[in-house]
PDB file of C-alpha atoms in Angstrom:
ATOM      1  CA  MET A   9      26.256 -39.986 -32.921  1.00 41.00           C
ATOM      2  CA  ASN A  10      30.055 -40.020 -32.943  1.00 44.00           C
ATOM      3  CA  MET A  11      31.621 -43.401 -32.273  1.00 47.00           C
ATOM      4  CA  ASN A  12      35.216 -42.253 -32.969  1.00 52.00           C
ATOM      5  CA  ILE A  13      35.771 -45.182 -35.317  1.00 51.00           C
ATOM      6  CA  PRO A  14      39.441 -45.485 -36.305  1.00 53.00           C
ATOM      7  CA  ALA A  15      40.185 -45.107 -39.990  1.00 56.00           C
ATOM      8  CA  SER A  16      42.001 -47.934 -41.723  1.00 57.00           C
ATOM      9  CA  SER A  17      45.082 -47.283 -43.816  1.00 59.00           C
ATOM     10  CA  PRO A  18      44.397 -46.620 -47.526  1.00 64.00           C
ATOM     11  CA  ASN A  19      46.855 -49.413 -48.322  1.00 74.00           C
ATOM     12  CA  GLN A  20      45.240 -51.882 -45.929  1.00 87.00           C
ATOM     13  CA  PRO A  21      42.903 -54.442 -47.558  1.00 93.00           C
ATOM     14  CA  VAL A  22      39.266 -53.785 -46.734  1.00 96.00           C
ATOM     15  CA  ILE A  23      38.888 -57.531 -46.099  1.00 97.00           C
ATOM     16  CA  ALA A  24      41.916 -59.628 -45.149  1.00 97.00           C
ATOM     17  CA  ILE A  25      41.360 -63.354 -44.622  1.00 97.00           C
ATOM     18  CA  SER A  26      44.155 -65.802 -43.807  1.00 97.00           C
ATOM     19  CA  ASP A  27      43.802 -69.601 -43.398  1.00 97.00           C
ATOM     20  CA  LEU A  28      40.215 -69.268 -42.169  1.00 97.00           C
ATOM     21  CA  SER A  29      38.571 -72.581 -41.242  1.00 95.00           C
ATOM     22  CA  ARG A  30      35.173 -73.469 -39.848  1.00 94.00           C
ATOM     23  CA  ARG A  31      33.563 -76.819 -39.135  1.00 92.00           C
ATOM     24  CA  PHE A  32      29.918 -77.626 -38.438  1.00 91.00           C
ATOM     25  CA  LYS A  33      29.913 -81.038 -36.727  1.00 87.00           C
ATOM     26  CA  SER A  34      31.455 -83.401 -39.292  1.00 87.00           C
ATOM     27  CA  LYS A  35      31.282 -80.935 -42.211  1.00 88.00           C
ATOM     28  CA  LEU A  36      34.278 -78.748 -42.969  1.00 90.00           C
ATOM     29  CA  ALA A  37      32.494 -75.645 -44.285  1.00 93.00           C
ATOM     30  CA  LEU A  38      35.604 -73.496 -44.743  1.00 95.00           C
ATOM     31  CA  ASP A  39      39.007 -75.062 -45.321  1.00 93.00           C
ATOM     32  CA  SER A  40      41.991 -72.696 -44.919  1.00 94.00           C
ATOM     33  CA  VAL A  41      40.436 -69.881 -46.941  1.00 96.00           C
ATOM     34  CA  SER A  42      42.752 -66.949 -47.713  1.00 96.00           C
ATOM     35  CA  LEU A  43      41.901 -63.875 -49.763  1.00 96.00           C
ATOM     36  CA  ASN A  44      42.261 -60.098 -49.734  1.00 96.00           C
ATOM     37  CA  VAL A  45      39.767 -57.541 -51.005  1.00 96.00           C
ATOM     38  CA  GLU A  46      41.399 -54.224 -51.852  1.00 94.00           C
ATOM     39  CA  ARG A  47      39.758 -50.820 -51.543  1.00 92.00           C
ATOM     40  CA  GLY A  48      37.672 -49.788 -54.561  1.00 90.00           C
ATOM     41  CA  GLN A  49      37.413 -53.308 -56.009  1.00 90.00           C
ATOM     42  CA  VAL A  50      34.366 -55.238 -57.120  1.00 91.00           C
ATOM     43  CA  PHE A  51      35.207 -58.710 -55.802  1.00 95.00           C
ATOM     44  CA  GLY A  52      33.069 -61.606 -57.002  1.00 94.00           C
ATOM     45  CA  LEU A  53      32.787 -64.896 -55.127  1.00 95.00           C
ATOM     46  CA  VAL A  54      31.420 -67.807 -57.151  1.00 92.00           C
ATOM     47  CA  GLY A  55      30.676 -71.358 -56.108  1.00 88.00           C
ATOM     48  CA  ALA A  56      28.108 -74.139 -56.228  1.00 84.00           C
ATOM     49  CA  ASN A  57      25.496 -74.643 -53.519  1.00 81.00           C
ATOM     50  CA  GLY A  58      27.276 -75.664 -50.320  1.00 84.00           C
ATOM     51  CA  ALA A  59      30.659 -74.366 -51.444  1.00 89.00           C
ATOM     52  CA  GLY A  60      30.956 -72.106 -48.394  1.00 92.00           C
ATOM     53  CA  LYS A  61      30.080 -68.676 -49.813  1.00 93.00           C
ATOM     54  CA  THR A  62      27.394 -67.711 -47.288  1.00 92.00           C
ATOM     55  CA  THR A  63      29.424 -69.133 -44.392  1.00 94.00           C
ATOM     56  CA  LEU A  64      32.340 -66.932 -45.449  1.00 96.00           C
ATOM     57  CA  ILE A  65      30.091 -63.863 -45.649  1.00 96.00           C
ATOM     58  CA  LYS A  66      28.741 -64.566 -42.146  1.00 95.00           C
ATOM     59  CA  HIS A  67      32.316 -64.495 -40.858  1.00 97.00           C
ATOM     60  CA  ILE A  68      32.931 -61.175 -42.637  1.00 97.00           C
ATOM     61  CA  LEU A  69      29.846 -59.718 -40.934  1.00 96.00           C
ATOM     62  CA  GLY A  70      30.909 -61.041 -37.529  1.00 95.00           C
ATOM     63  CA  LEU A  71      27.971 -63.441 -37.285  1.00 95.00           C
ATOM     64  CA  LEU A  72      30.333 -66.400 -36.975  1.00 94.00           C
ATOM     65  CA  LYS A  73      33.698 -66.645 -35.267  1.00 92.00           C
ATOM     66  CA  ALA A  74      36.611 -68.374 -36.951  1.00 88.00           C
ATOM     67  CA  GLU A  75      37.739 -71.634 -35.401  1.00 90.00           C
ATOM     68  CA  SER A  76      41.213 -71.110 -36.834  1.00 93.00           C
ATOM     69  CA  GLY A  77      42.935 -68.533 -38.981  1.00 95.00           C
ATOM     70  CA  SER A  78      42.217 -64.804 -39.006  1.00 95.00           C
ATOM     71  CA  LEU A  79      39.783 -62.355 -40.569  1.00 96.00           C
ATOM     72  CA  ARG A  80      39.969 -58.550 -40.473  1.00 97.00           C
ATOM     73  CA  VAL A  81      37.568 -56.000 -41.930  1.00 97.00           C
ATOM     74  CA  PHE A  82      38.957 -52.444 -42.038  1.00 96.00           C
ATOM     75  CA  ASP A  83      41.797 -53.989 -39.996  1.00 96.00           C
ATOM     76  CA  LEU A  84      39.282 -54.724 -37.231  1.00 96.00           C
ATOM     77  CA  ASP A  85      37.881 -57.959 -35.804  1.00 96.00           C
ATOM     78  CA  PRO A  86      34.176 -57.979 -36.809  1.00 96.00           C
ATOM     79  CA  VAL A  87      33.314 -60.295 -33.876  1.00 95.00           C
ATOM     80  CA  ALA A  88      35.101 -58.225 -31.207  1.00 95.00           C
ATOM     81  CA  GLU A  89      34.196 -54.826 -32.700  1.00 96.00           C
ATOM     82  CA  PRO A  90      30.833 -55.272 -34.478  1.00 94.00           C
ATOM     83  CA  VAL A  91      29.658 -51.651 -34.216  1.00 92.00           C
ATOM     84  CA  ALA A  92      32.898 -50.251 -35.606  1.00 93.00           C
ATOM     85  CA  VAL A  93      32.754 -52.663 -38.540  1.00 95.00           C
ATOM     86  CA  LEU A  94      29.044 -52.849 -39.366  1.00 92.00           C
ATOM     87  CA  SER A  95      28.572 -49.067 -39.262  1.00 91.00           C
ATOM     88  CA  ARG A  96      30.783 -48.982 -42.375  1.00 94.00           C
ATOM     89  CA  VAL A  97      29.134 -51.953 -44.129  1.00 94.00           C
ATOM     90  CA  GLY A  98      25.988 -52.218 -46.232  1.00 92.00           C
ATOM     91  CA  PHE A  99      24.535 -55.728 -46.551  1.00 91.00           C
ATOM     92  CA  LEU A 100      21.899 -57.334 -48.761  1.00 87.00           C
ATOM     93  CA  SER A 101      21.112 -61.000 -48.156  1.00 84.00           C
ATOM     94  CA  GLU A 102      19.525 -63.482 -50.519  1.00 77.00           C
ATOM     95  CA  ASP A 103      16.610 -63.810 -48.078  1.00 74.00           C
ATOM     96  CA  ARG A 104      15.801 -60.032 -48.161  1.00 70.00           C
ATOM     97  CA  ASP A 105      14.650 -60.346 -44.558  1.00 79.00           C
ATOM     98  CA  LEU A 106      12.772 -57.057 -44.218  1.00 87.00           C
ATOM     99  CA  PRO A 107       9.830 -56.371 -41.848  1.00 88.00           C
ATOM    100  CA  GLY A 108       6.763 -57.093 -43.970  1.00 88.00           C
ATOM    101  CA  TRP A 109       4.400 -54.973 -41.887  1.00 92.00           C
ATOM    102  CA  MET A 110       6.317 -51.754 -42.617  1.00 94.00           C
ATOM    103  CA  ARG A 111       5.702 -49.404 -45.524  1.00 96.00           C
ATOM    104  CA  VAL A 112       8.652 -48.449 -47.727  1.00 95.00           C
ATOM    105  CA  ASP A 113       8.871 -44.968 -46.188  1.00 95.00           C
ATOM    106  CA  GLU A 114       8.743 -46.473 -42.676  1.00 95.00           C
ATOM    107  CA  LEU A 115      11.559 -48.869 -43.559  1.00 94.00           C
ATOM    108  CA  ILE A 116      13.677 -45.943 -44.721  1.00 95.00           C
ATOM    109  CA  ARG A 117      13.017 -43.928 -41.535  1.00 94.00           C
ATOM    110  CA  TYR A 118      13.608 -46.991 -39.340  1.00 93.00           C
ATOM    111  CA  THR A 119      16.958 -47.842 -40.969  1.00 93.00           C
ATOM    112  CA  ARG A 120      18.050 -44.200 -40.929  1.00 92.00           C
ATOM    113  CA  ALA A 121      17.995 -44.221 -37.112  1.00 90.00           C
ATOM    114  CA  PHE A 122      20.862 -46.723 -37.052  1.00 88.00           C
ATOM    115  CA  HIS A 123      23.235 -44.792 -39.324  1.00 88.00           C
ATOM    116  CA  ALA A 124      24.809 -41.459 -38.454  1.00 87.00           C
ATOM    117  CA  GLU A 125      26.015 -41.100 -42.052  1.00 89.00           C
ATOM    118  CA  TRP A 126      22.583 -41.621 -43.627  1.00 93.00           C
ATOM    119  CA  ASP A 127      22.130 -39.586 -46.820  1.00 93.00           C
ATOM    120  CA  ALA A 128      18.430 -38.745 -47.019  1.00 94.00           C
ATOM    121  CA  ALA A 129      18.711 -37.139 -50.453  1.00 94.00           C
ATOM    122  CA  TYR A 130      20.501 -40.208 -51.829  1.00 92.00           C
ATOM    123  CA  ALA A 131      17.879 -42.500 -50.285  1.00 93.00           C
ATOM    124  CA  GLU A 132      15.131 -40.541 -52.026  1.00 94.00           C
ATOM    125  CA  GLN A 133      17.083 -40.608 -55.284  1.00 91.00           C
ATOM    126  CA  LEU A 134      17.361 -44.405 -55.059  1.00 90.00           C
ATOM    127  CA  ARG A 135      13.679 -44.762 -54.168  1.00 92.00           C
ATOM    128  CA  GLY A 136      12.737 -42.805 -57.271  1.00 92.00           C
ATOM    129  CA  GLN A 137      15.232 -44.663 -59.445  1.00 86.00           C
ATOM    130  CA  PHE A 138      13.880 -48.001 -58.221  1.00 87.00           C
ATOM    131  CA  GLN A 139      10.284 -46.808 -58.658  1.00 90.00           C
ATOM    132  CA  LEU A 140       9.318 -47.848 -55.131  1.00 94.00           C
ATOM    133  CA  ASP A 141       5.970 -46.539 -53.849  1.00 95.00           C
ATOM    134  CA  PRO A 142       6.669 -45.032 -50.387  1.00 95.00           C
ATOM    135  CA  ALA A 143       3.213 -46.113 -49.178  1.00 95.00           C
ATOM    136  CA  ALA A 144       3.567 -49.739 -50.322  1.00 95.00           C
ATOM    137  CA  ARG A 145       3.807 -52.434 -47.656  1.00 95.00           C
ATOM    138  CA  ILE A 146       6.988 -54.491 -47.738  1.00 93.00           C
ATOM    139  CA  LYS A 147       4.959 -57.715 -47.757  1.00 92.00           C
ATOM    140  CA  GLN A 148       3.172 -56.550 -50.918  1.00 92.00           C
ATOM    141  CA  LEU A 149       6.340 -55.906 -52.933  1.00 91.00           C
ATOM    142  CA  SER A 150       7.389 -58.170 -55.787  1.00 89.00           C
ATOM    143  CA  ARG A 151      10.690 -60.065 -55.535  1.00 85.00           C
ATOM    144  CA  GLY A 152      12.376 -57.419 -57.648  1.00 86.00           C
ATOM    145  CA  GLU A 153      10.936 -54.550 -55.600  1.00 89.00           C
ATOM    146  CA  LEU A 154      11.920 -56.310 -52.381  1.00 89.00           C
ATOM    147  CA  ALA A 155      15.499 -56.646 -53.616  1.00 87.00           C
ATOM    148  CA  LYS A 156      15.553 -52.964 -54.552  1.00 88.00           C
ATOM    149  CA  ALA A 157      14.203 -51.933 -51.145  1.00 91.00           C
ATOM    150  CA  GLY A 158      16.887 -54.009 -49.452  1.00 90.00           C
ATOM    151  CA  LEU A 159      19.572 -52.501 -51.652  1.00 89.00           C
ATOM    152  CA  LEU A 160      18.267 -48.979 -50.961  1.00 90.00           C
ATOM    153  CA  VAL A 161      18.675 -49.307 -47.193  1.00 91.00           C
ATOM    154  CA  ALA A 162      22.063 -51.016 -47.677  1.00 91.00           C
ATOM    155  CA  LEU A 163      23.324 -48.137 -49.825  1.00 90.00           C
ATOM    156  CA  ALA A 164      21.770 -44.990 -48.406  1.00 91.00           C
ATOM    157  CA  HIS A 165      24.341 -44.517 -45.641  1.00 92.00           C
ATOM    158  CA  ARG A 166      27.028 -44.696 -48.366  1.00 91.00           C
ATOM    159  CA  PRO A 167      28.940 -47.605 -46.806  1.00 93.00           C
ATOM    160  CA  GLU A 168      32.626 -48.089 -47.466  1.00 93.00           C
ATOM    161  CA  LEU A 169      31.969 -51.792 -48.054  1.00 94.00           C
ATOM    162  CA  LEU A 170      28.871 -53.243 -49.731  1.00 93.00           C
ATOM    163  CA  VAL A 171      28.362 -56.983 -49.144  1.00 94.00           C
ATOM    164  CA  LEU A 172      25.842 -58.756 -51.362  1.00 90.00           C
ATOM    165  CA  ASP A 173      24.948 -62.423 -50.850  1.00 89.00           C
ATOM    166  CA  GLU A 174      23.339 -63.772 -54.037  1.00 84.00           C
ATOM    167  CA  PRO A 175      21.770 -60.355 -54.761  1.00 81.00           C
ATOM    168  CA  SER A 176      20.092 -61.462 -58.002  1.00 76.00           C
ATOM    169  CA  SER A 177      18.630 -64.749 -56.838  1.00 72.00           C
ATOM    170  CA  GLY A 178      15.161 -65.205 -58.328  1.00 72.00           C
ATOM    171  CA  LEU A 179      15.135 -61.888 -60.178  1.00 77.00           C
ATOM    172  CA  ASP A 180      14.367 -61.330 -63.833  1.00 80.00           C
ATOM    173  CA  PRO A 181      17.225 -60.290 -66.160  1.00 81.00           C
ATOM    174  CA  ILE A 182      16.153 -56.629 -66.343  1.00 79.00           C
ATOM    175  CA  VAL A 183      16.213 -56.163 -62.562  1.00 78.00           C
ATOM    176  CA  ARG A 184      19.481 -58.103 -62.316  1.00 80.00           C
ATOM    177  CA  ARG A 185      21.161 -55.842 -64.847  1.00 79.00           C
ATOM    178  CA  GLU A 186      19.851 -52.694 -63.161  1.00 76.00           C
ATOM    179  CA  MET A 187      21.089 -53.766 -59.741  1.00 76.00           C
ATOM    180  CA  LEU A 188      24.528 -54.899 -60.826  1.00 78.00           C
ATOM    181  CA  GLU A 189      25.448 -52.323 -63.424  1.00 72.00           C
ATOM    182  CA  ALA A 190      23.627 -49.186 -62.298  1.00 64.00           C
ATOM    183  CA  ILE A 191      24.341 -49.656 -58.596  1.00 70.00           C
ATOM    184  CA  VAL A 192      27.286 -51.972 -57.942  1.00 75.00           C
ATOM    185  CA  ARG A 193      29.446 -50.351 -60.585  1.00 69.00           C
ATOM    186  CA  THR A 194      28.507 -46.858 -59.376  1.00 72.00           C
ATOM    187  CA  VAL A 195      29.482 -47.702 -55.804  1.00 80.00           C
ATOM    188  CA  ALA A 196      32.869 -48.982 -56.930  1.00 75.00           C
ATOM    189  CA  ASP A 197      33.431 -45.945 -59.147  1.00 77.00           C
ATOM    190  CA  GLU A 198      33.012 -43.764 -56.034  1.00 83.00           C
ATOM    191  CA  GLY A 199      36.008 -45.534 -54.508  1.00 85.00           C
ATOM    192  CA  ARG A 200      33.902 -47.835 -52.342  1.00 90.00           C
ATOM    193  CA  THR A 201      34.312 -51.597 -52.237  1.00 93.00           C
ATOM    194  CA  VAL A 202      31.869 -54.335 -53.275  1.00 93.00           C
ATOM    195  CA  PHE A 203      32.051 -57.974 -52.216  1.00 94.00           C
ATOM    196  CA  PHE A 204      29.330 -60.161 -53.679  1.00 90.00           C
ATOM    197  CA  SER A 205      28.592 -63.838 -54.092  1.00 90.00           C
ATOM    198  CA  SER A 206      26.717 -65.304 -57.014  1.00 86.00           C
ATOM    199  CA  HIS A 207      26.153 -68.597 -58.774  1.00 82.00           C
ATOM    200  CA  LEU A 208      25.544 -66.669 -62.024  1.00 82.00           C
ATOM    201  CA  LEU A 209      28.838 -66.553 -63.875  1.00 86.00           C
ATOM    202  CA  ASP A 210      27.667 -63.930 -66.359  1.00 84.00           C
ATOM    203  CA  GLU A 211      27.128 -61.539 -63.421  1.00 81.00           C
ATOM    204  CA  ILE A 212      30.585 -62.214 -62.050  1.00 84.00           C
ATOM    205  CA  GLU A 213      32.152 -61.676 -65.450  1.00 86.00           C
ATOM    206  CA  ARG A 214      30.175 -58.509 -66.177  1.00 84.00           C
ATOM    207  CA  VAL A 215      31.124 -56.472 -63.122  1.00 84.00           C
ATOM    208  CA  SER A 216      34.028 -58.050 -61.203  1.00 89.00           C
ATOM    209  CA  ASP A 217      37.578 -56.734 -61.099  1.00 90.00           C
ATOM    210  CA  ARG A 218      38.747 -59.728 -59.117  1.00 94.00           C
ATOM    211  CA  LEU A 219      37.132 -63.042 -58.279  1.00 94.00           C
ATOM    212  CA  ALA A 220      37.522 -66.198 -56.237  1.00 96.00           C
ATOM    213  CA  MET A 221      36.057 -69.609 -57.060  1.00 94.00           C
ATOM    214  CA  MET A 222      35.042 -71.835 -54.152  1.00 94.00           C
ATOM    215  CA  ALA A 223      34.423 -75.575 -54.015  1.00 91.00           C
ATOM    216  CA  CYS A 224      34.063 -77.853 -50.983  1.00 90.00           C
ATOM    217  CA  GLY A 225      34.914 -74.989 -48.620  1.00 93.00           C
ATOM    218  CA  ARG A 226      38.152 -74.112 -50.408  1.00 94.00           C
ATOM    219  CA  VAL A 227      39.215 -71.299 -52.710  1.00 95.00           C
ATOM    220  CA  VAL A 228      40.295 -73.211 -55.819  1.00 93.00           C
ATOM    221  CA  LEU A 229      41.196 -70.165 -57.921  1.00 94.00           C
ATOM    222  CA  GLN A 230      41.432 -66.430 -57.373  1.00 95.00           C
ATOM    223  CA  GLY A 231      42.894 -63.458 -59.174  1.00 94.00           C
ATOM    224  CA  ARG A 232      42.095 -60.581 -61.466  1.00 95.00           C
ATOM    225  CA  LEU A 233      39.349 -61.521 -63.899  1.00 94.00           C
ATOM    226  CA  ASP A 234      41.330 -60.464 -66.961  1.00 93.00           C
ATOM    227  CA  GLU A 235      44.386 -62.451 -65.840  1.00 93.00           C
ATOM    228  CA  ILE A 236      42.319 -65.575 -65.156  1.00 94.00           C
ATOM    229  CA  LEU A 237      40.744 -65.438 -68.610  1.00 93.00           C
ATOM    230  CA  GLU A 238      44.119 -64.780 -70.249  1.00 91.00           C
ATOM    231  CA  SER A 239      45.863 -67.682 -68.495  1.00 91.00           C
ATOM    232  CA  HIS A 240      43.283 -70.360 -69.387  1.00 93.00           C
ATOM    233  CA  PHE A 241      42.810 -71.628 -72.925  1.00 93.00           C
ATOM    234  CA  ARG A 242      41.578 -74.610 -74.902  1.00 94.00           C
ATOM    235  CA  LEU A 243      43.832 -76.675 -77.162  1.00 94.00           C
ATOM    236  CA  THR A 244      42.619 -79.162 -79.765  1.00 95.00           C
ATOM    237  CA  LEU A 245      45.187 -81.917 -80.342  1.00 95.00           C
ATOM    238  CA  ARG A 246      45.347 -84.321 -83.266  1.00 95.00           C
ATOM    239  CA  PHE A 247      47.271 -87.595 -83.107  1.00 95.00           C
ATOM    240  CA  PRO A 248      48.425 -89.684 -86.087  1.00 94.00           C
ATOM    241  CA  THR A 249      47.010 -92.768 -84.342  1.00 94.00           C
ATOM    242  CA  PRO A 250      44.594 -92.963 -81.420  1.00 93.00           C
ATOM    243  CA  PRO A 251      46.461 -92.807 -78.084  1.00 92.00           C
ATOM    244  CA  PRO A 252      45.845 -95.781 -75.756  1.00 90.00           C
ATOM    245  CA  THR A 253      44.850 -93.444 -72.894  1.00 91.00           C
ATOM    246  CA  PRO A 254      43.716 -89.808 -72.710  1.00 91.00           C
ATOM    247  CA  PRO A 255      46.718 -87.500 -73.213  1.00 91.00           C
ATOM    248  CA  LYS A 256      48.328 -86.154 -70.051  1.00 90.00           C
ATOM    249  CA  LEU A 257      49.704 -82.617 -69.985  1.00 89.00           C
ATOM    250  CA  ALA A 258      51.026 -80.579 -67.070  1.00 86.00           C
ATOM    251  CA  GLY A 259      48.561 -77.742 -66.540  1.00 85.00           C
ATOM    252  CA  ALA A 260      45.638 -79.664 -68.051  1.00 89.00           C
ATOM    253  CA  LEU A 261      42.437 -79.142 -66.073  1.00 91.00           C
ATOM    254  CA  LEU A 262      40.055 -81.094 -68.284  1.00 91.00           C
ATOM    255  CA  VAL A 263      40.667 -83.557 -71.141  1.00 92.00           C
ATOM    256  CA  THR A 264      37.859 -84.672 -73.442  1.00 92.00           C
ATOM    257  CA  GLY A 265      37.705 -86.438 -76.777  1.00 93.00           C
ATOM    258  CA  SER A 266      38.356 -89.795 -78.388  1.00 92.00           C
ATOM    259  CA  GLY A 267      40.246 -91.363 -81.269  1.00 92.00           C
ATOM    260  CA  LEU A 268      42.562 -89.004 -83.095  1.00 94.00           C
ATOM    261  CA  GLU A 269      41.266 -85.701 -81.682  1.00 95.00           C
ATOM    262  CA  TRP A 270      41.300 -84.482 -78.084  1.00 94.00           C
ATOM    263  CA  THR A 271      40.479 -81.162 -76.442  1.00 94.00           C
ATOM    264  CA  VAL A 272      42.443 -79.991 -73.417  1.00 93.00           C
ATOM    265  CA  LEU A 273      41.495 -77.083 -71.155  1.00 94.00           C
ATOM    266  CA  CYS A 274      44.845 -75.737 -69.972  1.00 91.00           C
ATOM    267  CA  ASN A 275      46.342 -73.356 -67.475  1.00 89.00           C
ATOM    268  CA  GLY A 276      50.037 -72.775 -68.065  1.00 80.00           C
ATOM    269  CA  ALA A 277      52.745 -71.393 -70.290  1.00 83.00           C
ATOM    270  CA  ARG A 278      51.768 -71.794 -73.926  1.00 85.00           C
ATOM    271  CA  ALA A 279      55.301 -72.477 -75.163  1.00 86.00           C
ATOM    272  CA  GLU A 280      55.882 -75.233 -72.610  1.00 88.00           C
ATOM    273  CA  LEU A 281      52.534 -76.840 -73.398  1.00 88.00           C
ATOM    274  CA  ALA A 282      53.246 -76.726 -77.135  1.00 89.00           C
ATOM    275  CA  ALA A 283      56.565 -78.503 -76.557  1.00 91.00           C
ATOM    276  CA  ALA A 284      54.843 -81.125 -74.395  1.00 91.00           C
ATOM    277  CA  VAL A 285      52.276 -81.749 -77.130  1.00 92.00           C
ATOM    278  CA  VAL A 286      55.105 -82.430 -79.599  1.00 93.00           C
ATOM    279  CA  ARG A 287      56.641 -84.909 -77.165  1.00 92.00           C
ATOM    280  CA  LEU A 288      53.313 -86.730 -77.060  1.00 92.00           C
ATOM    281  CA  GLY A 289      53.518 -87.117 -80.833  1.00 92.00           C
ATOM    282  CA  ALA A 290      50.538 -84.828 -81.495  1.00 94.00           C
ATOM    283  CA  ARG A 291      50.043 -81.428 -83.053  1.00 93.00           C
ATOM    284  CA  ILE A 292      47.878 -78.469 -82.056  1.00 94.00           C
ATOM    285  CA  VAL A 293      45.200 -77.861 -84.686  1.00 94.00           C
ATOM    286  CA  ASP A 294      43.249 -75.193 -82.820  1.00 94.00           C
ATOM    287  CA  GLU A 295      43.633 -72.855 -79.845  1.00 94.00           C
ATOM    288  CA  THR A 296      40.748 -70.837 -78.419  1.00 94.00           C
ATOM    289  CA  ALA A 297      40.053 -68.800 -75.300  1.00 92.00           C
ATOM    290  CA  ALA A 298      38.322 -70.592 -72.444  1.00 92.00           C
ATOM    291  CA  SER A 299      35.130 -69.078 -71.057  1.00 91.00           C
ATOM    292  CA  LEU A 300      34.714 -68.343 -67.365  1.00 92.00           C
ATOM    293  CA  ASP A 301      32.018 -71.010 -67.292  1.00 91.00           C
ATOM    294  CA  GLU A 302      34.423 -73.642 -68.636  1.00 91.00           C
ATOM    295  CA  ILE A 303      37.130 -72.602 -66.187  1.00 93.00           C
ATOM    296  CA  PHE A 304      34.718 -72.789 -63.268  1.00 92.00           C
ATOM    297  CA  LEU A 305      33.370 -76.217 -64.196  1.00 89.00           C
ATOM    298  CA  ALA A 306      36.869 -77.600 -64.723  1.00 90.00           C
ATOM    299  CA  ARG A 307      38.182 -76.204 -61.428  1.00 88.00           C
ATOM    300  CA  VAL A 308      35.173 -77.368 -59.406  1.00 85.00           C
ATOM    301  CA  GLY A 309      35.251 -80.796 -61.019  1.00 77.00           C
ATOM    302  CA  ARG A 310      38.957 -81.095 -60.276  1.00 72.00           C
ATOM    303  CA  GLU A 311      38.405 -80.135 -56.633  1.00 71.00           C
ATOM    304  CA  ARG A 312      35.536 -82.559 -56.187  1.00 68.00           C
ATOM    305  CA  SER A 313      37.606 -85.384 -57.657  1.00 64.00           C
ATOM    306  CA  THR A 314      40.197 -84.872 -54.896  1.00 64.00           C
ATOM    307  CA  THR A 315      37.780 -85.003 -51.951  1.00 58.00           C
ATOM    308  CA  ALA A 316      37.964 -87.913 -49.554  1.00 44.00           C
ATOM    309  CA  ASN A 317      34.719 -89.461 -50.838  1.00 47.00           C
ATOM    310  CA  PRO A 318      34.330 -88.372 -54.462  1.00 45.00           C
ATOM    311  CA  GLN A 319      31.041 -89.018 -56.192  1.00 40.00           C
ATOM    312  CA  PRO A 320      30.986 -91.179 -59.323  1.00 36.00           C
ATOM    313  CA  ALA A 321      32.202 -89.372 -62.435  1.00 33.00           C
ATOM    314  CA  ALA A 322      28.801 -89.544 -64.120  1.00 29.00           C
ATOM    315  CA  TRP A 323      27.204 -87.759 -61.127  1.00 27.00           C
ATOM    316  CA  GLN A 324      29.875 -85.051 -61.172  1.00 30.00           C
ATOM    317  CA  GLU A 325      29.368 -84.342 -64.847  1.00 28.00           C
ATOM    318  CA  ALA A 326      25.582 -84.185 -64.573  1.00 27.00           C
ATOM    319  CA  THR A 327      25.721 -81.806 -61.602  1.00 29.00           C
ATOM    320  CA  LEU A 328      28.312 -79.476 -63.071  1.00 29.00           C
ATOM    321  CA  ASP A 329      26.537 -79.252 -66.385  1.00 29.00           C
ATOM    322  CA  THR A 330      23.293 -78.139 -64.750  1.00 30.00           C
ATOM    323  CA  PRO A 331      23.185 -74.323 -64.292  1.00 33.00           C
ATOM    324  CA  ASP A 332      20.551 -74.586 -61.548  1.00 35.00           C
ATOM    325  CA  ALA A 333      23.011 -76.540 -59.448  1.00 34.00           C
ATOM    326  CA  MET A 334      25.426 -73.659 -59.314  1.00 34.00           C
ATOM    327  CA  LYS A 335      23.779 -71.726 -56.530  1.00 35.00           C
TER     328      LYS A 335
END
């Protein structure tokens, strides 16, 4: 089967999204989202439940059409040219919606029929690596085995772009590590591209080159992982007398403390912040790196506080401090 699919330029982003918006009735699910995913990157998308991650992925796959803005995959419109796009994409959803009545070997043969570039030897290699019994029924597989079967059929045609929507949801740590490190990293090392969403920040930090954080349908922060970690830090300030109000610093994302000592999570130039601290009449007694978890919670909390109908502060803090909420 030769579909004469045009090749995209090596310098063209694999995914290019500009001011993408989508509304479902009164809910603004995506609010002017812009991001680029370059060839060969592992791009992580992190956000709480309802942040817009799955809606964004559905647009990338051509399952939803943008109401405004633009989205290109391989410099093609995935809605107007679904075959040209999806033939180059491997996808694993959180639901792992595979036909339960099939055996593993039947699933492999069935999926192979849809992909001209199917690599039978690679499929068998993955089946052995994942320890999947070819005679086992899909409906009898464990959650981990089901995820591996889904990943096998997403990978075996060696797609240029692998899209994973919450690939580790409900899996034990051993299976999670195997999927993300042994597979995702290998795909990227071959020059292919991985775009995956997760609410597990340790996954994002372990394998991503670049990431975007979403809240309330918006991208609140994006960039190279190393640059994001380098540009955020925590300062501990000490005052000679307790300030009447929490200290205010340009670039402060989160301020906590009381009395003489306050901690500020910052994003900005260190020298300028140090000078601002002096002007407040305080001194810096400690400076430490901020974790990705702290950065995420601060950014999401900041975004939620600017929404039209913000929840009470106590609710925000309880939700953000609960790992299970970040899904």
